[in-house]
Amino acid sequence: MLRIAIQAKGRLNEESMALLREIGIKIDDSKRKFLAQAPDFPLEVLYMRDDDIPQVVSAGTADLGIVGQNEVAERIADGTVTGAPLQVVRSLGFGGCRISLAIPKAEAYDGPAWFQGKRIATSYPAILRKWLAEQQIDAQIEVITGSVEIAPAAGIADAIFDIVSSGGTLVSNGLKEVEKVFFSEAVLISTGTLPADKQVLLDEILFRLDSAVVSRQKKYLVMNLPESAIDEAVKILPAMRSPTIMPLAAKGWFAMHAVVEESQLWDKIRQLKAIGAEGILVLNIDKIIP
Ligand code: PRT
Ligand code: ZN
C-alpha cells in the first residue's frame, strides 16, 4: 500500500484529485476523512495542509506528496523538513505561479537596493531571507499568513513578497511587481528510497501519469483523402508506426488516421488540405500507451 499526501482544501486540491482520477485512481471524497483509500488501486490518500506535506513525505509518514515547489523550498529553507532529502519525481503542469517582490506602484524602483532598510511582509520568510542575503540587502521581514497584499496599505510593511499568478491581486491593491524571485508549479515529491513493493506501485503510477501527460500534447486526426494523395500524406504524417488507412465506400477515397503533435497541428492541416484532404476531424486523446 502506497500513501500519498495531498492538500485537503485550497488551490491544489481539485487538480490533485483530478490527476489521480485521470490515471484511473478514483477516491470517494464525498464523506472525506483525514485518510481515504482508493477502491481500485493500493493507494491511500492523506489530506492535509500544504505546509505539512514536505515534512510528512520526508519523515516517511507518506510515500508521496503533491505540493507546490514554493512550499517545498520554504519548508526545507526554514528547517521544517528534518527527515530524508526530498526529490521531485515529476512536475505536474498545474498550480503555476511565482513568488515576487512588489512595492506600491507610485514608488520609483531602481533595483534590489530599493529594499535596503525596508520592511517586507511575507508568508515565505525563508526563501526571502535567502534572496536578501544573495543580494547583500539588509531588510526587516514581517511574517504574515494570509492577505499579505494588504500590508503596505495597512502600514504594516513597505513592500510584500508573495505569490503571484495573474497579477490581478497586486494591481487591485495598488502594487507593482518588481522582482520575480522564485518560479513554482505543483510537483510530485518522494524521498527516492521506497521499499521494492512500493516502488512497483510508484512505477505503475508514473507509467500512467506519463501516458496521460504525453497524450495532452497530441491530437488525433481523421481525414478523407483521394488515393493519389496517400503517399504525400504519409510523408506529412509520420505516425507511431505508420498512419492507418481505410477505404471509404466511395471508390478511390480513403480515410486516414494519425496522431500529431499539437504544436504542429495547424501546419500539418495546411499541408494536408493542399494535397486534397477533406473532412478533417481533430480529436482529443485520452491516453497514449507506446
Ligand atoms: O490551507 P493550506 O495551508 O493547505 O493552503 P494555503 O492557503 O497555504 O495555499 P493555497 O491553497 O492558497 O495555495 C496552494 C498553492 O497553490 C501555493 O502554495 C502555490 O504553489 C499554488 N498557487 C498557484 C497559488 C497561486 N497560484 C495564487 N495565485 N497560491 C496562491 N495564490 C494567491 C496569491 O497569493 C494571490 O493572493 O492567489 C492570489 C491571486 O493571485 P493573482 O496573481 O492571480 O491575482
Ligand atoms: Zn499553506
PDB file of N, CA and C in Angstrom, residues 74-131:
ATOM      1  N   GLU A  74      10.363  26.433   0.842  1.00  0.00           N
ATOM      2  CA  GLU A  74      10.250  27.172   2.102  1.00  0.00           C
ATOM      3  C   GLU A  74      10.465  26.242   3.296  1.00  0.00           C
ATOM      4  N   ARG A  75       9.851  25.066   3.237  1.00  0.00           N
ATOM      5  CA  ARG A  75       9.955  24.137   4.380  1.00  0.00           C
ATOM      6  C   ARG A  75      11.362  23.550   4.505  1.00  0.00           C
ATOM      7  N   ILE A  76      12.074  23.435   3.412  1.00  0.00           N
ATOM      8  CA  ILE A  76      13.480  22.993   3.514  1.00  0.00           C
ATOM      9  C   ILE A  76      14.302  24.142   4.103  1.00  0.00           C
ATOM     10  N   ALA A  77      14.095  25.359   3.551  1.00  0.00           N
ATOM     11  CA  ALA A  77      14.919  26.504   3.980  1.00  0.00           C
ATOM     12  C   ALA A  77      14.664  26.888   5.437  1.00  0.00           C
ATOM     13  N   ASP A  78      13.405  26.684   5.925  1.00  0.00           N
ATOM     14  CA  ASP A  78      13.134  27.104   7.312  1.00  0.00           C
ATOM     15  C   ASP A  78      13.378  25.991   8.331  1.00  0.00           C
ATOM     16  N   GLY A  79      13.857  24.842   7.848  1.00  0.00           N
ATOM     17  CA  GLY A  79      14.243  23.779   8.788  1.00  0.00           C
ATOM     18  C   GLY A  79      13.106  22.874   9.222  1.00  0.00           C
ATOM     19  N   THR A  80      11.900  23.021   8.619  1.00  0.00           N
ATOM     20  CA  THR A  80      10.776  22.130   8.968  1.00  0.00           C
ATOM     21  C   THR A  80      11.043  20.704   8.496  1.00  0.00           C
ATOM     22  N   VAL A  81      11.693  20.598   7.327  1.00  0.00           N
ATOM     23  CA  VAL A  81      11.956  19.269   6.762  1.00  0.00           C
ATOM     24  C   VAL A  81      13.198  18.697   7.440  1.00  0.00           C
ATOM     25  N   THR A  82      12.983  17.638   8.219  1.00  0.00           N
ATOM     26  CA  THR A  82      14.088  17.125   9.035  1.00  0.00           C
ATOM     27  C   THR A  82      14.463  15.692   8.693  1.00  0.00           C
ATOM     28  N   GLY A  83      13.681  15.033   7.829  1.00  0.00           N
ATOM     29  CA  GLY A  83      13.944  13.623   7.555  1.00  0.00           C
ATOM     30  C   GLY A  83      14.804  13.436   6.316  1.00  0.00           C
ATOM     31  N   ALA A  84      14.410  12.455   5.487  1.00  0.00           N
ATOM     32  CA  ALA A  84      15.182  12.142   4.280  1.00  0.00           C
ATOM     33  C   ALA A  84      15.072  13.295   3.275  1.00  0.00           C
ATOM     34  N   PRO A  85      16.120  13.512   2.463  1.00  0.00           N
ATOM     35  CA  PRO A  85      16.055  14.567   1.445  1.00  0.00           C
ATOM     36  C   PRO A  85      14.906  14.313   0.463  1.00  0.00           C
ATOM     37  N   LEU A  86      14.277  15.386   0.004  1.00  0.00           N
ATOM     38  CA  LEU A  86      13.127  15.253  -0.898  1.00  0.00           C
ATOM     39  C   LEU A  86      13.558  15.355  -2.351  1.00  0.00           C
ATOM     40  N   GLN A  87      12.875  14.585  -3.180  1.00  0.00           N
ATOM     41  CA  GLN A  87      13.139  14.650  -4.622  1.00  0.00           C
ATOM     42  C   GLN A  87      11.857  14.973  -5.364  1.00  0.00           C
ATOM     43  N   VAL A  88      11.978  15.756  -6.441  1.00  0.00           N
ATOM     44  CA  VAL A  88      10.832  15.979  -7.317  1.00  0.00           C
ATOM     45  C   VAL A  88      10.793  14.811  -8.297  1.00  0.00           C
ATOM     46  N   VAL A  89       9.707  14.027  -8.230  1.00  0.00           N
ATOM     47  CA  VAL A  89       9.587  12.864  -9.121  1.00  0.00           C
ATOM     48  C   VAL A  89       9.044  13.302 -10.484  1.00  0.00           C
ATOM     49  N   ARG A  90       8.059  14.176 -10.491  1.00  0.00           N
ATOM     50  CA  ARG A  90       7.509  14.730 -11.727  1.00  0.00           C
ATOM     51  C   ARG A  90       6.990  16.149 -11.458  1.00  0.00           C
ATOM     52  N   SER A  91       7.150  17.027 -12.438  1.00  0.00           N
ATOM     53  CA  SER A  91       6.443  18.303 -12.420  1.00  0.00           C
ATOM     54  C   SER A  91       5.074  18.036 -13.031  1.00  0.00           C
ATOM     55  N   LEU A  92       4.019  18.631 -12.476  1.00  0.00           N
ATOM     56  CA  LEU A  92       2.675  18.182 -12.834  1.00  0.00           C
ATOM     57  C   LEU A  92       1.919  19.124 -13.760  1.00  0.00           C
ATOM     58  N   GLY A  93       2.516  20.284 -14.060  1.00  0.00           N
ATOM     59  CA  GLY A  93       1.891  21.151 -15.067  1.00  0.00           C
ATOM     60  C   GLY A  93       0.669  21.924 -14.603  1.00  0.00           C
ATOM     61  N   PHE A  94       0.407  21.993 -13.296  1.00  0.00           N
ATOM     62  CA  PHE A  94      -0.653  22.893 -12.810  1.00  0.00           C
ATOM     63  C   PHE A  94      -0.143  23.645 -11.582  1.00  0.00           C
ATOM     64  N   GLY A  95      -0.935  24.611 -11.100  1.00  0.00           N
ATOM     65  CA  GLY A  95      -0.516  25.382  -9.921  1.00  0.00           C
ATOM     66  C   GLY A  95       0.659  26.302 -10.205  1.00  0.00           C
ATOM     67  N   GLY A  96       0.826  26.686 -11.462  1.00  0.00           N
ATOM     68  CA  GLY A  96       1.953  27.544 -11.835  1.00  0.00           C
ATOM     69  C   GLY A  96       1.840  28.932 -11.185  1.00  0.00           C
ATOM     70  N   CYS A  97       2.920  29.414 -10.625  1.00  0.00           N
ATOM     71  CA  CYS A  97       2.933  30.747 -10.010  1.00  0.00           C
ATOM     72  C   CYS A  97       4.383  31.166  -9.763  1.00  0.00           C
ATOM     73  N   ARG A  98       4.554  32.367  -9.255  1.00  0.00           N
ATOM     74  CA  ARG A  98       5.897  32.807  -8.880  1.00  0.00           C
ATOM     75  C   ARG A  98       5.790  33.530  -7.552  1.00  0.00           C
ATOM     76  N   ILE A  99       6.897  33.633  -6.839  1.00  0.00           N
ATOM     77  CA  ILE A  99       6.888  34.472  -5.634  1.00  0.00           C
ATOM     78  C   ILE A  99       7.703  35.701  -5.989  1.00  0.00           C
ATOM     79  N   SER A 100       7.052  36.838  -5.836  1.00  0.00           N
ATOM     80  CA  SER A 100       7.657  38.085  -6.294  1.00  0.00           C
ATOM     81  C   SER A 100       7.659  39.136  -5.207  1.00  0.00           C
ATOM     82  N   LEU A 101       8.576  40.082  -5.360  1.00  0.00           N
ATOM     83  CA  LEU A 101       8.564  41.282  -4.529  1.00  0.00           C
ATOM     84  C   LEU A 101       7.721  42.328  -5.231  1.00  0.00           C
ATOM     85  N   ALA A 102       6.865  42.992  -4.469  1.00  0.00           N
ATOM     86  CA  ALA A 102       6.022  44.039  -5.043  1.00  0.00           C
ATOM     87  C   ALA A 102       6.027  45.245  -4.111  1.00  0.00           C
ATOM     88  N   ILE A 103       5.952  46.409  -4.731  1.00  0.00           N
ATOM     89  CA  ILE A 103       6.005  47.668  -3.956  1.00  0.00           C
ATOM     90  C   ILE A 103       4.849  48.573  -4.408  1.00  0.00           C
ATOM     91  N   PRO A 104       4.508  49.590  -3.627  1.00  0.00           N
ATOM     92  CA  PRO A 104       3.438  50.497  -4.047  1.00  0.00           C
ATOM     93  C   PRO A 104       3.750  51.078  -5.426  1.00  0.00           C
ATOM     94  N   LYS A 105       2.713  51.171  -6.270  1.00  0.00           N
ATOM     95  CA  LYS A 105       3.003  51.462  -7.682  1.00  0.00           C
ATOM     96  C   LYS A 105       3.567  52.858  -7.915  1.00  0.00           C
ATOM     97  N   ALA A 106       3.343  53.785  -6.999  1.00  0.00           N
ATOM     98  CA  ALA A 106       3.874  55.138  -7.179  1.00  0.00           C
ATOM     99  C   ALA A 106       5.380  55.230  -6.890  1.00  0.00           C
ATOM    100  N   GLU A 107       5.948  54.223  -6.243  1.00  0.00           N
ATOM    101  CA  GLU A 107       7.379  54.249  -5.898  1.00  0.00           C
ATOM    102  C   GLU A 107       8.244  54.098  -7.150  1.00  0.00           C
ATOM    103  N   ALA A 108       9.336  54.841  -7.213  1.00  0.00           N
ATOM    104  CA  ALA A 108      10.301  54.621  -8.293  1.00  0.00           C
ATOM    105  C   ALA A 108      11.182  53.452  -7.868  1.00  0.00           C
ATOM    106  N   TYR A 109      11.381  52.500  -8.764  1.00  0.00           N
ATOM    107  CA  TYR A 109      12.183  51.318  -8.413  1.00  0.00           C
ATOM    108  C   TYR A 109      13.480  51.330  -9.209  1.00  0.00           C
ATOM    109  N   ASP A 110      14.597  51.214  -8.485  1.00  0.00           N
ATOM    110  CA  ASP A 110      15.901  51.312  -9.153  1.00  0.00           C
ATOM    111  C   ASP A 110      16.742  50.060  -8.911  1.00  0.00           C
ATOM    112  N   GLY A 111      16.086  48.934  -8.641  1.00  0.00           N
ATOM    113  CA  GLY A 111      16.829  47.692  -8.437  1.00  0.00           C
ATOM    114  C   GLY A 111      16.763  47.233  -6.988  1.00  0.00           C
ATOM    115  N   PRO A 112      17.325  46.038  -6.710  1.00  0.00           N
ATOM    116  CA  PRO A 112      17.196  45.418  -5.389  1.00  0.00           C
ATOM    117  C   PRO A 112      17.610  46.321  -4.221  1.00  0.00           C
ATOM    118  N   ALA A 113      18.489  47.281  -4.468  1.00  0.00           N
ATOM    119  CA  ALA A 113      18.927  48.164  -3.372  1.00  0.00           C
ATOM    120  C   ALA A 113      17.761  48.964  -2.777  1.00  0.00           C
ATOM    121  N   TRP A 114      16.660  49.056  -3.550  1.00  0.00           N
ATOM    122  CA  TRP A 114      15.455  49.749  -3.052  1.00  0.00           C
ATOM    123  C   TRP A 114      15.031  49.178  -1.691  1.00  0.00           C
ATOM    124  N   PHE A 115      15.250  47.857  -1.519  1.00  0.00           N
ATOM    125  CA  PHE A 115      14.739  47.170  -0.320  1.00  0.00           C
ATOM    126  C   PHE A 115      15.616  47.378   0.925  1.00  0.00           C
ATOM    127  N   GLN A 116      16.771  48.006   0.749  1.00  0.00           N
ATOM    128  CA  GLN A 116      17.667  48.246   1.896  1.00  0.00           C
ATOM    129  C   GLN A 116      16.926  48.996   3.010  1.00  0.00           C
ATOM    130  N   GLY A 117      16.908  48.387   4.191  1.00  0.00           N
ATOM    131  CA  GLY A 117      16.299  49.033   5.356  1.00  0.00           C
ATOM    132  C   GLY A 117      14.774  49.028   5.377  1.00  0.00           C
ATOM    133  N   LYS A 118      14.147  48.390   4.359  1.00  0.00           N
ATOM    134  CA  LYS A 118      12.680  48.394   4.280  1.00  0.00           C
ATOM    135  C   LYS A 118      12.072  47.213   5.060  1.00  0.00           C
ATOM    136  N   ARG A 119      10.762  47.297   5.317  1.00  0.00           N
ATOM    137  CA  ARG A 119      10.024  46.190   5.945  1.00  0.00           C
ATOM    138  C   ARG A 119       9.233  45.453   4.853  1.00  0.00           C
ATOM    139  N   ILE A 120       9.409  44.136   4.797  1.00  0.00           N
ATOM    140  CA  ILE A 120       8.751  43.341   3.746  1.00  0.00           C
ATOM    141  C   ILE A 120       7.851  42.293   4.409  1.00  0.00           C
ATOM    142  N   ALA A 121       6.566  42.303   4.025  1.00  0.00           N
ATOM    143  CA  ALA A 121       5.614  41.327   4.584  1.00  0.00           C
ATOM    144  C   ALA A 121       5.568  40.086   3.695  1.00  0.00           C
ATOM    145  N   THR A 122       5.545  38.913   4.300  1.00  0.00           N
ATOM    146  CA  THR A 122       5.521  37.680   3.521  1.00  0.00           C
ATOM    147  C   THR A 122       5.090  36.476   4.349  1.00  0.00           C
ATOM    148  N   SER A 123       4.624  35.427   3.630  1.00  0.00           N
ATOM    149  CA  SER A 123       4.407  34.112   4.264  1.00  0.00           C
ATOM    150  C   SER A 123       5.570  33.187   3.910  1.00  0.00           C
ATOM    151  N   TYR A 124       6.544  33.693   3.163  1.00  0.00           N
ATOM    152  CA  TYR A 124       7.697  32.878   2.749  1.00  0.00           C
ATOM    153  C   TYR A 124       9.008  33.500   3.236  1.00  0.00           C
ATOM    154  N   PRO A 125       9.177  33.616   4.565  1.00  0.00           N
ATOM    155  CA  PRO A 125      10.352  34.315   5.088  1.00  0.00           C
ATOM    156  C   PRO A 125      11.681  33.633   4.749  1.00  0.00           C
ATOM    157  N   ALA A 126      11.703  32.311   4.688  1.00  0.00           N
ATOM    158  CA  ALA A 126      12.995  31.639   4.483  1.00  0.00           C
ATOM    159  C   ALA A 126      13.526  31.858   3.061  1.00  0.00           C
ATOM    160  N   ILE A 127      12.610  31.762   2.071  1.00  0.00           N
ATOM    161  CA  ILE A 127      13.036  31.989   0.679  1.00  0.00           C
ATOM    162  C   ILE A 127      13.462  33.449   0.525  1.00  0.00           C
ATOM    163  N   LEU A 128      12.707  34.357   1.170  1.00  0.00           N
ATOM    164  CA  LEU A 128      13.042  35.783   1.086  1.00  0.00           C
ATOM    165  C   LEU A 128      14.396  36.070   1.750  1.00  0.00           C
ATOM    166  N   ARG A 129      14.608  35.456   2.924  1.00  0.00           N
ATOM    167  CA  ARG A 129      15.864  35.707   3.648  1.00  0.00           C
ATOM    168  C   ARG A 129      17.069  35.301   2.773  1.00  0.00           C
ATOM    169  N   LYS A 130      16.909  34.177   2.070  1.00  0.00           N
ATOM    170  CA  LYS A 130      17.986  33.693   1.199  1.00  0.00           C
ATOM    171  C   LYS A 130      18.267  34.691   0.070  1.00  0.00           C
ATOM    172  N   TRP A 131      17.192  35.195  -0.535  1.00  0.00           N
ATOM    173  CA  TRP A 131      17.347  36.140  -1.655  1.00  0.00           C
ATOM    174  C   TRP A 131      18.004  37.438  -1.172  1.00  0.00           C
TER     175      TRP A 131
END
